[in-house]
Amino acid sequence: MPETPSAAIILAGGRASRLSGAAKPLLDIDGRTLLDRAVAAVAGCAPIVVVGPPSPLQADVVWTRETPSFGGPVAGIAAALALIDTAEVYVLAADLPNAEAAVAVLRQHPPLSSNADENQNQDGICLTDAAGRVQWLLGRYRTASLRRAVVALPDSGHGASVRALLEGLALTTLPAGDLATDVDTWDDLERARAMMSTPRRDDAIASASDEETT
């Protein structure tokens, strides 16, 4: 189905305290950084606003920061919304190894701005992980709904949780299983790297088997 023109917000400015302060969006998995994966996932969106310190990217993005820095994800969303005028916006954390496949699930949903009866009172959709947890920072939202939610919070959302921002909205959740897995710790990173390398190992094994039978 044709997709409604959408913007995207990628949150890439956290402290990564459980990763000893490492620049989490720049962590490499199978030759690509987590930030590269997030940006590729929302290809076609305009603008793509990355909230965080500018980093080398081979993509057309707009960089911004919340003021003051490290004000939390809600403050980052608020800063990015000031640069967006589309009816819908994707919101992603920059720590998703499977960002492209996960966003593909979101893209399959009918436009939120549609006049269809089932979408009239819908503020957004987001994915749930394998444990059934709602992944607020893996969603597609009405831009106007996000603006209203930000205005309702004190201090422009600085220090507020994403749950506080979004839990009052009318949201549809879609199960995504392991596609919604994020990277918060070094163990998460190693698991993601192992998972991404498995198809390559399987292909090598299959290729070797084919050679033995020819």
mmCIF file with all atom_site columns, C-alpha atoms in Angstrom:
data_model
loop_
_atom_site.group_PDB
_atom_site.id
_atom_site.type_symbol
_atom_site.label_atom_id
_atom_site.label_alt_id
_atom_site.label_comp_id
_atom_site.label_asym_id
_atom_site.label_entity_id
_atom_site.label_seq_id
_atom_site.pdbx_PDB_ins_code
_atom_site.Cartn_x
_atom_site.Cartn_y
_atom_site.Cartn_z
_atom_site.occupancy
_atom_site.B_iso_or_equiv
_atom_site.pdbx_formal_charge
_atom_site.auth_seq_id
_atom_site.auth_comp_id
_atom_site.auth_asym_id
_atom_site.auth_atom_id
_atom_site.pdbx_PDB_model_num
ATOM 1   C CA . MET A 1 1   ? 0.000   0.000   0.000  1.00 0.00 ? 1   MET A CA 1
ATOM 2   C CA . PRO A 1 2   ? 1.242   3.555   -0.644 1.00 0.00 ? 2   PRO A CA 1
ATOM 3   C CA . GLU A 1 3   ? 2.895   5.031   2.423  1.00 0.00 ? 3   GLU A CA 1
ATOM 4   C CA . THR A 1 4   ? 1.899   8.384   3.863  1.00 0.00 ? 4   THR A CA 1
ATOM 5   C CA . PRO A 1 5   ? 4.791   10.900  3.781  1.00 0.00 ? 5   PRO A CA 1
ATOM 6   C CA . SER A 1 6   ? 6.485   10.577  7.141  1.00 0.00 ? 6   SER A CA 1
ATOM 7   C CA . ALA A 1 7   ? 9.399   12.009  9.043  1.00 0.00 ? 7   ALA A CA 1
ATOM 8   C CA . ALA A 1 8   ? 11.620  10.057  11.410 1.00 0.00 ? 8   ALA A CA 1
ATOM 9   C CA . ILE A 1 9   ? 13.240  10.736  14.759 1.00 0.00 ? 9   ILE A CA 1
ATOM 10  C CA . ILE A 1 10  ? 16.260  8.660   15.775 1.00 0.00 ? 10  ILE A CA 1
ATOM 11  C CA . LEU A 1 11  ? 17.372  9.041   19.377 1.00 0.00 ? 11  LEU A CA 1
ATOM 12  C CA . ALA A 1 12  ? 21.148  8.670   19.538 1.00 0.00 ? 12  ALA A CA 1
ATOM 13  C CA . GLY A 1 13  ? 22.260  10.811  22.458 1.00 0.00 ? 13  GLY A CA 1
ATOM 14  C CA . GLY A 1 14  ? 21.996  8.758   25.637 1.00 0.00 ? 14  GLY A CA 1
ATOM 15  C CA . ARG A 1 15  ? 24.762  8.192   28.180 1.00 0.00 ? 15  ARG A CA 1
ATOM 16  C CA . ALA A 1 16  ? 24.916  4.382   27.675 1.00 0.00 ? 16  ALA A CA 1
ATOM 17  C CA . SER A 1 17  ? 25.730  3.941   31.362 1.00 0.00 ? 17  SER A CA 1
ATOM 18  C CA . ARG A 1 18  ? 25.477  0.141   31.143 1.00 0.00 ? 18  ARG A CA 1
ATOM 19  C CA . LEU A 1 19  ? 28.057  0.209   28.347 1.00 0.00 ? 19  LEU A CA 1
ATOM 20  C CA . SER A 1 20  ? 30.605  2.209   30.345 1.00 0.00 ? 20  SER A CA 1
ATOM 21  C CA . GLY A 1 21  ? 29.659  5.365   28.465 1.00 0.00 ? 21  GLY A CA 1
ATOM 22  C CA . ALA A 1 22  ? 30.530  3.946   25.028 1.00 0.00 ? 22  ALA A CA 1
ATOM 23  C CA . ALA A 1 23  ? 29.003  5.684   22.004 1.00 0.00 ? 23  ALA A CA 1
ATOM 24  C CA . LYS A 1 24  ? 26.291  3.061   21.621 1.00 0.00 ? 24  LYS A CA 1
ATOM 25  C CA . PRO A 1 25  ? 24.959  4.218   18.222 1.00 0.00 ? 25  PRO A CA 1
ATOM 26  C CA . LEU A 1 26  ? 28.449  3.736   16.766 1.00 0.00 ? 26  LEU A CA 1
ATOM 27  C CA . LEU A 1 27  ? 28.854  0.142   17.946 1.00 0.00 ? 27  LEU A CA 1
ATOM 28  C CA . ASP A 1 28  ? 29.501  -2.158  15.008 1.00 0.00 ? 28  ASP A CA 1
ATOM 29  C CA . ILE A 1 29  ? 27.478  -5.265  14.210 1.00 0.00 ? 29  ILE A CA 1
ATOM 30  C CA . ASP A 1 30  ? 28.418  -7.214  11.114 1.00 0.00 ? 30  ASP A CA 1
ATOM 31  C CA . GLY A 1 31  ? 30.171  -4.233  9.528  1.00 0.00 ? 31  GLY A CA 1
ATOM 32  C CA . ARG A 1 32  ? 27.455  -1.648  10.171 1.00 0.00 ? 32  ARG A CA 1
ATOM 33  C CA . THR A 1 33  ? 26.891  0.623   13.129 1.00 0.00 ? 33  THR A CA 1
ATOM 34  C CA . LEU A 1 34  ? 23.619  0.639   15.022 1.00 0.00 ? 34  LEU A CA 1
ATOM 35  C CA . LEU A 1 35  ? 23.070  4.205   13.834 1.00 0.00 ? 35  LEU A CA 1
ATOM 36  C CA . ASP A 1 36  ? 23.604  3.182   10.199 1.00 0.00 ? 36  ASP A CA 1
ATOM 37  C CA . ARG A 1 37  ? 20.992  0.464   10.678 1.00 0.00 ? 37  ARG A CA 1
ATOM 38  C CA . ALA A 1 38  ? 18.485  2.885   12.196 1.00 0.00 ? 38  ALA A CA 1
ATOM 39  C CA . VAL A 1 39  ? 18.923  5.429   9.415  1.00 0.00 ? 39  VAL A CA 1
ATOM 40  C CA . ALA A 1 40  ? 18.589  2.745   6.731  1.00 0.00 ? 40  ALA A CA 1
ATOM 41  C CA . ALA A 1 41  ? 15.399  1.509   8.405  1.00 0.00 ? 41  ALA A CA 1
ATOM 42  C CA . VAL A 1 42  ? 13.634  4.846   7.840  1.00 0.00 ? 42  VAL A CA 1
ATOM 43  C CA . ALA A 1 43  ? 14.942  5.452   4.325  1.00 0.00 ? 43  ALA A CA 1
ATOM 44  C CA . GLY A 1 44  ? 12.417  7.513   2.379  1.00 0.00 ? 44  GLY A CA 1
ATOM 45  C CA . CYS A 1 45  ? 11.332  9.528   5.397  1.00 0.00 ? 45  CYS A CA 1
ATOM 46  C CA . ALA A 1 46  ? 11.923  13.274  5.238  1.00 0.00 ? 46  ALA A CA 1
ATOM 47  C CA . PRO A 1 47  ? 13.340  14.703  7.288  1.00 0.00 ? 47  PRO A CA 1
ATOM 48  C CA . ILE A 1 48  ? 15.271  12.091  9.222  1.00 0.00 ? 48  ILE A CA 1
ATOM 49  C CA . VAL A 1 49  ? 16.178  13.897  12.447 1.00 0.00 ? 49  VAL A CA 1
ATOM 50  C CA . VAL A 1 50  ? 18.940  12.361  14.538 1.00 0.00 ? 50  VAL A CA 1
ATOM 51  C CA . VAL A 1 51  ? 19.051  13.574  18.128 1.00 0.00 ? 51  VAL A CA 1
ATOM 52  C CA . GLY A 1 52  ? 22.621  13.259  19.318 1.00 0.00 ? 52  GLY A CA 1
ATOM 53  C CA . PRO A 1 53  ? 26.198  14.349  18.625 1.00 0.00 ? 53  PRO A CA 1
ATOM 54  C CA . PRO A 1 54  ? 26.949  14.477  14.870 1.00 0.00 ? 54  PRO A CA 1
ATOM 55  C CA . SER A 1 55  ? 28.728  11.381  13.560 1.00 0.00 ? 55  SER A CA 1
ATOM 56  C CA . PRO A 1 56  ? 29.974  10.313  10.113 1.00 0.00 ? 56  PRO A CA 1
ATOM 57  C CA . LEU A 1 57  ? 27.024  9.074   8.066  1.00 0.00 ? 57  LEU A CA 1
ATOM 58  C CA . GLN A 1 58  ? 26.528  8.440   4.375  1.00 0.00 ? 58  GLN A CA 1
ATOM 59  C CA . ALA A 1 59  ? 22.927  9.624   4.516  1.00 0.00 ? 59  ALA A CA 1
ATOM 60  C CA . ASP A 1 60  ? 20.982  12.873  4.398  1.00 0.00 ? 60  ASP A CA 1
ATOM 61  C CA . VAL A 1 61  ? 19.943  13.552  7.988  1.00 0.00 ? 61  VAL A CA 1
ATOM 62  C CA . VAL A 1 62  ? 19.306  16.581  10.177 1.00 0.00 ? 62  VAL A CA 1
ATOM 63  C CA . TRP A 1 63  ? 21.177  16.697  13.490 1.00 0.00 ? 63  TRP A CA 1
ATOM 64  C CA . THR A 1 64  ? 19.796  18.280  16.629 1.00 0.00 ? 64  THR A CA 1
ATOM 65  C CA . ARG A 1 65  ? 20.211  18.103  20.407 1.00 0.00 ? 65  ARG A CA 1
ATOM 66  C CA . GLU A 1 66  ? 17.929  18.728  23.349 1.00 0.00 ? 66  GLU A CA 1
ATOM 67  C CA . THR A 1 67  ? 18.943  21.702  25.514 1.00 0.00 ? 67  THR A CA 1
ATOM 68  C CA . PRO A 1 68  ? 20.565  21.058  27.883 1.00 0.00 ? 68  PRO A CA 1
ATOM 69  C CA . SER A 1 69  ? 22.078  17.820  26.622 1.00 0.00 ? 69  SER A CA 1
ATOM 70  C CA . PHE A 1 70  ? 21.213  14.479  28.255 1.00 0.00 ? 70  PHE A CA 1
ATOM 71  C CA . GLY A 1 71  ? 17.708  15.655  29.080 1.00 0.00 ? 71  GLY A CA 1
ATOM 72  C CA . GLY A 1 72  ? 16.342  12.220  28.259 1.00 0.00 ? 72  GLY A CA 1
ATOM 73  C CA . PRO A 1 73  ? 14.483  10.707  25.304 1.00 0.00 ? 73  PRO A CA 1
ATOM 74  C CA . VAL A 1 74  ? 11.342  12.813  25.713 1.00 0.00 ? 74  VAL A CA 1
ATOM 75  C CA . ALA A 1 75  ? 13.342  16.034  25.581 1.00 0.00 ? 75  ALA A CA 1
ATOM 76  C CA . GLY A 1 76  ? 15.050  14.651  22.490 1.00 0.00 ? 76  GLY A CA 1
ATOM 77  C CA . ILE A 1 77  ? 11.709  13.912  20.854 1.00 0.00 ? 77  ILE A CA 1
ATOM 78  C CA . ALA A 1 78  ? 10.531  17.439  21.676 1.00 0.00 ? 78  ALA A CA 1
ATOM 79  C CA . ALA A 1 79  ? 13.632  18.948  20.076 1.00 0.00 ? 79  ALA A CA 1
ATOM 80  C CA . ALA A 1 80  ? 13.165  16.891  16.924 1.00 0.00 ? 80  ALA A CA 1
ATOM 81  C CA . LEU A 1 81  ? 9.453   17.703  16.623 1.00 0.00 ? 81  LEU A CA 1
ATOM 82  C CA . ALA A 1 82  ? 10.370  21.370  16.161 1.00 0.00 ? 82  ALA A CA 1
ATOM 83  C CA . LEU A 1 83  ? 11.900  20.361  12.805 1.00 0.00 ? 83  LEU A CA 1
ATOM 84  C CA . ILE A 1 84  ? 9.030   18.188  11.564 1.00 0.00 ? 84  ILE A CA 1
ATOM 85  C CA . ASP A 1 85  ? 5.799   19.095  9.767  1.00 0.00 ? 85  ASP A CA 1
ATOM 86  C CA . THR A 1 86  ? 4.618   15.739  8.400  1.00 0.00 ? 86  THR A CA 1
ATOM 87  C CA . ALA A 1 87  ? 1.417   14.121  9.647  1.00 0.00 ? 87  ALA A CA 1
ATOM 88  C CA . GLU A 1 88  ? 3.227   10.995  10.852 1.00 0.00 ? 88  GLU A CA 1
ATOM 89  C CA . VAL A 1 89  ? 6.636   10.331  12.366 1.00 0.00 ? 89  VAL A CA 1
ATOM 90  C CA . TYR A 1 90  ? 8.637   7.208   13.108 1.00 0.00 ? 90  TYR A CA 1
ATOM 91  C CA . VAL A 1 91  ? 10.450  7.219   16.452 1.00 0.00 ? 91  VAL A CA 1
ATOM 92  C CA . LEU A 1 92  ? 13.415  4.879   16.903 1.00 0.00 ? 92  LEU A CA 1
ATOM 93  C CA . ALA A 1 93  ? 16.147  4.376   19.426 1.00 0.00 ? 93  ALA A CA 1
ATOM 94  C CA . ALA A 1 94  ? 19.583  4.006   17.830 1.00 0.00 ? 94  ALA A CA 1
ATOM 95  C CA . ASP A 1 95  ? 20.254  0.659   19.526 1.00 0.00 ? 95  ASP A CA 1
ATOM 96  C CA . LEU A 1 96  ? 18.225  -1.768  17.427 1.00 0.00 ? 96  LEU A CA 1
ATOM 97  C CA . PRO A 1 97  ? 20.218  -4.452  15.565 1.00 0.00 ? 97  PRO A CA 1
ATOM 98  C CA . ASN A 1 98  ? 17.114  -5.450  13.575 1.00 0.00 ? 98  ASN A CA 1
ATOM 99  C CA . ALA A 1 99  ? 15.884  -1.911  12.923 1.00 0.00 ? 99  ALA A CA 1
ATOM 100 C CA . GLU A 1 100 ? 15.177  -2.438  9.220  1.00 0.00 ? 100 GLU A CA 1
ATOM 101 C CA . ALA A 1 101 ? 13.068  -5.556  9.679  1.00 0.00 ? 101 ALA A CA 1
ATOM 102 C CA . ALA A 1 102 ? 11.275  -4.030  12.671 1.00 0.00 ? 102 ALA A CA 1
ATOM 103 C CA . VAL A 1 103 ? 10.364  -0.834  10.841 1.00 0.00 ? 103 VAL A CA 1
ATOM 104 C CA . ALA A 1 104 ? 9.154   -2.937  7.912  1.00 0.00 ? 104 ALA A CA 1
ATOM 105 C CA . VAL A 1 105 ? 6.505   -4.306  10.289 1.00 0.00 ? 105 VAL A CA 1
ATOM 106 C CA . LEU A 1 106 ? 5.432   -0.761  11.152 1.00 0.00 ? 106 LEU A CA 1
ATOM 107 C CA . ARG A 1 107 ? 5.298   0.224   7.478  1.00 0.00 ? 107 ARG A CA 1
ATOM 108 C CA . GLN A 1 108 ? 2.749   -2.509  6.768  1.00 0.00 ? 108 GLN A CA 1
ATOM 109 C CA . HIS A 1 109 ? 0.146   -0.806  8.961  1.00 0.00 ? 109 HIS A CA 1
ATOM 110 C CA . PRO A 1 110 ? -2.416  1.448   7.218  1.00 0.00 ? 110 PRO A CA 1
ATOM 111 C CA . PRO A 1 111 ? -1.696  5.196   7.416  1.00 0.00 ? 111 PRO A CA 1
ATOM 112 C CA . LEU A 1 112 ? -2.614  6.727   10.753 1.00 0.00 ? 112 LEU A CA 1
ATOM 113 C CA . SER A 1 113 ? -3.790  9.843   8.934  1.00 0.00 ? 113 SER A CA 1
ATOM 114 C CA . SER A 1 114 ? -6.279  7.811   6.917  1.00 0.00 ? 114 SER A CA 1
ATOM 115 C CA . ASN A 1 115 ? -9.964  8.649   7.172  1.00 0.00 ? 115 ASN A CA 1
ATOM 116 C CA . ALA A 1 116 ? -10.766 4.986   7.669  1.00 0.00 ? 116 ALA A CA 1
ATOM 117 C CA . ASP A 1 117 ? -12.972 4.494   10.705 1.00 0.00 ? 117 ASP A CA 1
ATOM 118 C CA . GLU A 1 118 ? -10.533 2.153   12.446 1.00 0.00 ? 118 GLU A CA 1
ATOM 119 C CA . ASN A 1 119 ? -7.783  4.792   12.354 1.00 0.00 ? 119 ASN A CA 1
ATOM 120 C CA . GLN A 1 120 ? -9.717  7.921   13.342 1.00 0.00 ? 120 GLN A CA 1
ATOM 121 C CA . ASN A 1 121 ? -8.954  7.658   17.056 1.00 0.00 ? 121 ASN A CA 1
ATOM 122 C CA . GLN A 1 122 ? -5.551  6.034   16.744 1.00 0.00 ? 122 GLN A CA 1
ATOM 123 C CA . ASP A 1 123 ? -2.523  8.024   17.902 1.00 0.00 ? 123 ASP A CA 1
ATOM 124 C CA . GLY A 1 124 ? 0.107   5.516   16.906 1.00 0.00 ? 124 GLY A CA 1
ATOM 125 C CA . ILE A 1 125 ? 1.439   2.000   16.680 1.00 0.00 ? 125 ILE A CA 1
ATOM 126 C CA . CYS A 1 126 ? 4.460   0.460   18.351 1.00 0.00 ? 126 CYS A CA 1
ATOM 127 C CA . LEU A 1 127 ? 6.014   -2.960  18.591 1.00 0.00 ? 127 LEU A CA 1
ATOM 128 C CA . THR A 1 128 ? 6.307   -5.421  21.448 1.00 0.00 ? 128 THR A CA 1
ATOM 129 C CA . ASP A 1 129 ? 9.316   -7.644  22.029 1.00 0.00 ? 129 ASP A CA 1
ATOM 130 C CA . ALA A 1 130 ? 9.516   -11.395 22.606 1.00 0.00 ? 130 ALA A CA 1
ATOM 131 C CA . ALA A 1 131 ? 8.568   -10.927 26.274 1.00 0.00 ? 131 ALA A CA 1
ATOM 132 C CA . GLY A 1 132 ? 5.516   -8.843  25.367 1.00 0.00 ? 132 GLY A CA 1
ATOM 133 C CA . ARG A 1 133 ? 7.066   -5.556  26.562 1.00 0.00 ? 133 ARG A CA 1
ATOM 134 C CA . VAL A 1 134 ? 5.992   -2.451  24.684 1.00 0.00 ? 134 VAL A CA 1
ATOM 135 C CA . GLN A 1 135 ? 8.909   -0.867  22.847 1.00 0.00 ? 135 GLN A CA 1
ATOM 136 C CA . TRP A 1 136 ? 7.847   2.771   22.884 1.00 0.00 ? 136 TRP A CA 1
ATOM 137 C CA . LEU A 1 137 ? 10.940  3.809   20.927 1.00 0.00 ? 137 LEU A CA 1
ATOM 138 C CA . LEU A 1 138 ? 10.075  1.559   18.033 1.00 0.00 ? 138 LEU A CA 1
ATOM 139 C CA . GLY A 1 139 ? 6.894   3.114   16.783 1.00 0.00 ? 139 GLY A CA 1
ATOM 140 C CA . ARG A 1 140 ? 5.011   5.252   14.294 1.00 0.00 ? 140 ARG A CA 1
ATOM 141 C CA . TYR A 1 141 ? 2.913   8.099   15.659 1.00 0.00 ? 141 TYR A CA 1
ATOM 142 C CA . ARG A 1 142 ? 0.671   10.960  14.664 1.00 0.00 ? 142 ARG A CA 1
ATOM 143 C CA . THR A 1 143 ? 2.903   14.010  14.900 1.00 0.00 ? 143 THR A CA 1
ATOM 144 C CA . ALA A 1 144 ? 0.094   16.140  16.359 1.00 0.00 ? 144 ALA A CA 1
ATOM 145 C CA . SER A 1 145 ? -0.523  13.546  19.071 1.00 0.00 ? 145 SER A CA 1
ATOM 146 C CA . LEU A 1 146 ? 3.152   13.598  20.083 1.00 0.00 ? 146 LEU A CA 1
ATOM 147 C CA . ARG A 1 147 ? 3.136   17.398  20.215 1.00 0.00 ? 147 ARG A CA 1
ATOM 148 C CA . ARG A 1 148 ? 0.118   17.428  22.509 1.00 0.00 ? 148 ARG A CA 1
ATOM 149 C CA . ALA A 1 149 ? 1.681   14.800  24.749 1.00 0.00 ? 149 ALA A CA 1
ATOM 150 C CA . VAL A 1 150 ? 4.917   16.802  25.048 1.00 0.00 ? 150 VAL A CA 1
ATOM 151 C CA . VAL A 1 151 ? 3.050   20.010  25.905 1.00 0.00 ? 151 VAL A CA 1
ATOM 152 C CA . ALA A 1 152 ? 1.198   18.178  28.680 1.00 0.00 ? 152 ALA A CA 1
ATOM 153 C CA . LEU A 1 153 ? 4.481   17.363  30.458 1.00 0.00 ? 153 LEU A CA 1
ATOM 154 C CA . PRO A 1 154 ? 6.335   19.820  32.711 1.00 0.00 ? 154 PRO A CA 1
ATOM 155 C CA . ASP A 1 155 ? 9.681   21.344  31.691 1.00 0.00 ? 155 ASP A CA 1
ATOM 156 C CA . SER A 1 156 ? 9.295   20.344  28.015 1.00 0.00 ? 156 SER A CA 1
ATOM 157 C CA . GLY A 1 157 ? 9.685   16.706  28.979 1.00 0.00 ? 157 GLY A CA 1
ATOM 158 C CA . HIS A 1 158 ? 13.200  16.999  30.435 1.00 0.00 ? 158 HIS A CA 1
ATOM 159 C CA . GLY A 1 159 ? 13.817  13.995  32.642 1.00 0.00 ? 159 GLY A CA 1
ATOM 160 C CA . ALA A 1 160 ? 10.443  12.442  31.799 1.00 0.00 ? 160 ALA A CA 1
ATOM 161 C CA . SER A 1 161 ? 10.090  8.802   30.832 1.00 0.00 ? 161 SER A CA 1
ATOM 162 C CA . VAL A 1 162 ? 8.852   7.739   27.418 1.00 0.00 ? 162 VAL A CA 1
ATOM 163 C CA . ARG A 1 163 ? 6.072   5.845   29.181 1.00 0.00 ? 163 ARG A CA 1
ATOM 164 C CA . ALA A 1 164 ? 4.907   9.115   30.757 1.00 0.00 ? 164 ALA A CA 1
ATOM 165 C CA . LEU A 1 165 ? 4.821   10.686  27.303 1.00 0.00 ? 165 LEU A CA 1
ATOM 166 C CA . LEU A 1 166 ? 2.990   7.927   25.475 1.00 0.00 ? 166 LEU A CA 1
ATOM 167 C CA . GLU A 1 167 ? 0.913   5.859   27.869 1.00 0.00 ? 167 GLU A CA 1
ATOM 168 C CA . GLY A 1 168 ? -2.058  8.240   27.577 1.00 0.00 ? 168 GLY A CA 1
ATOM 169 C CA . LEU A 1 169 ? -2.223  7.883   23.794 1.00 0.00 ? 169 LEU A CA 1
ATOM 170 C CA . ALA A 1 170 ? -4.457  5.494   21.899 1.00 0.00 ? 170 ALA A CA 1
ATOM 171 C CA . LEU A 1 171 ? -1.881  3.036   20.601 1.00 0.00 ? 171 LEU A CA 1
ATOM 172 C CA . THR A 1 172 ? -2.009  -0.234  18.736 1.00 0.00 ? 172 THR A CA 1
ATOM 173 C CA . THR A 1 173 ? 0.744   -2.720  19.553 1.00 0.00 ? 173 THR A CA 1
ATOM 174 C CA . LEU A 1 174 ? 2.117   -5.240  17.090 1.00 0.00 ? 174 LEU A CA 1
ATOM 175 C CA . PRO A 1 175 ? 4.160   -8.277  18.189 1.00 0.00 ? 175 PRO A CA 1
ATOM 176 C CA . ALA A 1 176 ? 7.654   -8.278  16.697 1.00 0.00 ? 176 ALA A CA 1
ATOM 177 C CA . GLY A 1 177 ? 9.459   -10.887 18.797 1.00 0.00 ? 177 GLY A CA 1
ATOM 178 C CA . ASP A 1 178 ? 13.243  -10.713 18.557 1.00 0.00 ? 178 ASP A CA 1
ATOM 179 C CA . LEU A 1 179 ? 13.034  -7.982  15.904 1.00 0.00 ? 179 LEU A CA 1
ATOM 180 C CA . ALA A 1 180 ? 12.380  -5.544  18.755 1.00 0.00 ? 180 ALA A CA 1
ATOM 181 C CA . THR A 1 181 ? 15.479  -6.566  20.709 1.00 0.00 ? 181 THR A CA 1
ATOM 182 C CA . ASP A 1 182 ? 17.750  -3.665  21.666 1.00 0.00 ? 182 ASP A CA 1
ATOM 183 C CA . VAL A 1 183 ? 21.339  -3.366  22.874 1.00 0.00 ? 183 VAL A CA 1
ATOM 184 C CA . ASP A 1 184 ? 21.730  -2.132  26.445 1.00 0.00 ? 184 ASP A CA 1
ATOM 185 C CA . THR A 1 185 ? 24.703  -4.159  27.699 1.00 0.00 ? 185 THR A CA 1
ATOM 186 C CA . TRP A 1 186 ? 27.888  -5.752  26.381 1.00 0.00 ? 186 TRP A CA 1
ATOM 187 C CA . ASP A 1 187 ? 26.186  -9.142  26.584 1.00 0.00 ? 187 ASP A CA 1
ATOM 188 C CA . ASP A 1 188 ? 23.347  -7.795  24.400 1.00 0.00 ? 188 ASP A CA 1
ATOM 189 C CA . LEU A 1 189 ? 25.928  -6.636  21.882 1.00 0.00 ? 189 LEU A CA 1
ATOM 190 C CA . GLU A 1 190 ? 27.657  -10.007 21.745 1.00 0.00 ? 190 GLU A CA 1
ATOM 191 C CA . ARG A 1 191 ? 24.331  -11.799 21.308 1.00 0.00 ? 191 ARG A CA 1
ATOM 192 C CA . ALA A 1 192 ? 23.392  -9.450  18.476 1.00 0.00 ? 192 ALA A CA 1
ATOM 193 C CA . ARG A 1 193 ? 26.740  -9.986  16.774 1.00 0.00 ? 193 ARG A CA 1
ATOM 194 C CA . ALA A 1 194 ? 26.371  -13.756 17.072 1.00 0.00 ? 194 ALA A CA 1
ATOM 195 C CA . MET A 1 195 ? 22.829  -13.614 15.708 1.00 0.00 ? 195 MET A CA 1
ATOM 196 C CA . MET A 1 196 ? 23.837  -11.487 12.720 1.00 0.00 ? 196 MET A CA 1
ATOM 197 C CA . SER A 1 197 ? 26.745  -13.779 11.860 1.00 0.00 ? 197 SER A CA 1
ATOM 198 C CA . THR A 1 198 ? 24.682  -16.995 11.988 1.00 0.00 ? 198 THR A CA 1
ATOM 199 C CA . PRO A 1 199 ? 23.196  -16.730 8.457  1.00 0.00 ? 199 PRO A CA 1
ATOM 200 C CA . ARG A 1 200 ? 26.700  -16.170 7.101  1.00 0.00 ? 200 ARG A CA 1
ATOM 201 C CA . ARG A 1 201 ? 27.940  -19.315 8.848  1.00 0.00 ? 201 ARG A CA 1
ATOM 202 C CA . ASP A 1 202 ? 24.938  -21.256 7.577  1.00 0.00 ? 202 ASP A CA 1
ATOM 203 C CA . ASP A 1 203 ? 25.606  -20.065 4.025  1.00 0.00 ? 203 ASP A CA 1
ATOM 204 C CA . ALA A 1 204 ? 29.259  -21.128 4.313  1.00 0.00 ? 204 ALA A CA 1
ATOM 205 C CA . ILE A 1 205 ? 28.266  -24.574 5.546  1.00 0.00 ? 205 ILE A CA 1
ATOM 206 C CA . ALA A 1 206 ? 25.717  -24.967 2.753  1.00 0.00 ? 206 ALA A CA 1
ATOM 207 C CA . SER A 1 207 ? 28.266  -23.834 0.161  1.00 0.00 ? 207 SER A CA 1
ATOM 208 C CA . ALA A 1 208 ? 30.851  -26.304 1.473  1.00 0.00 ? 208 ALA A CA 1
ATOM 209 C CA . SER A 1 209 ? 28.270  -29.097 1.347  1.00 0.00 ? 209 SER A CA 1
ATOM 210 C CA . ASP A 1 210 ? 27.385  -28.244 -2.262 1.00 0.00 ? 210 ASP A CA 1
ATOM 211 C CA . GLU A 1 211 ? 31.063  -28.353 -3.250 1.00 0.00 ? 211 GLU A CA 1
ATOM 212 C CA . GLU A 1 212 ? 31.451  -31.785 -1.679 1.00 0.00 ? 212 GLU A CA 1
ATOM 213 C CA . THR A 1 213 ? 28.568  -33.184 -3.727 1.00 0.00 ? 213 THR A CA 1
ATOM 214 C CA . THR A 1 214 ? 29.659  -31.782 -7.096 1.00 0.00 ? 214 THR A CA 1
#
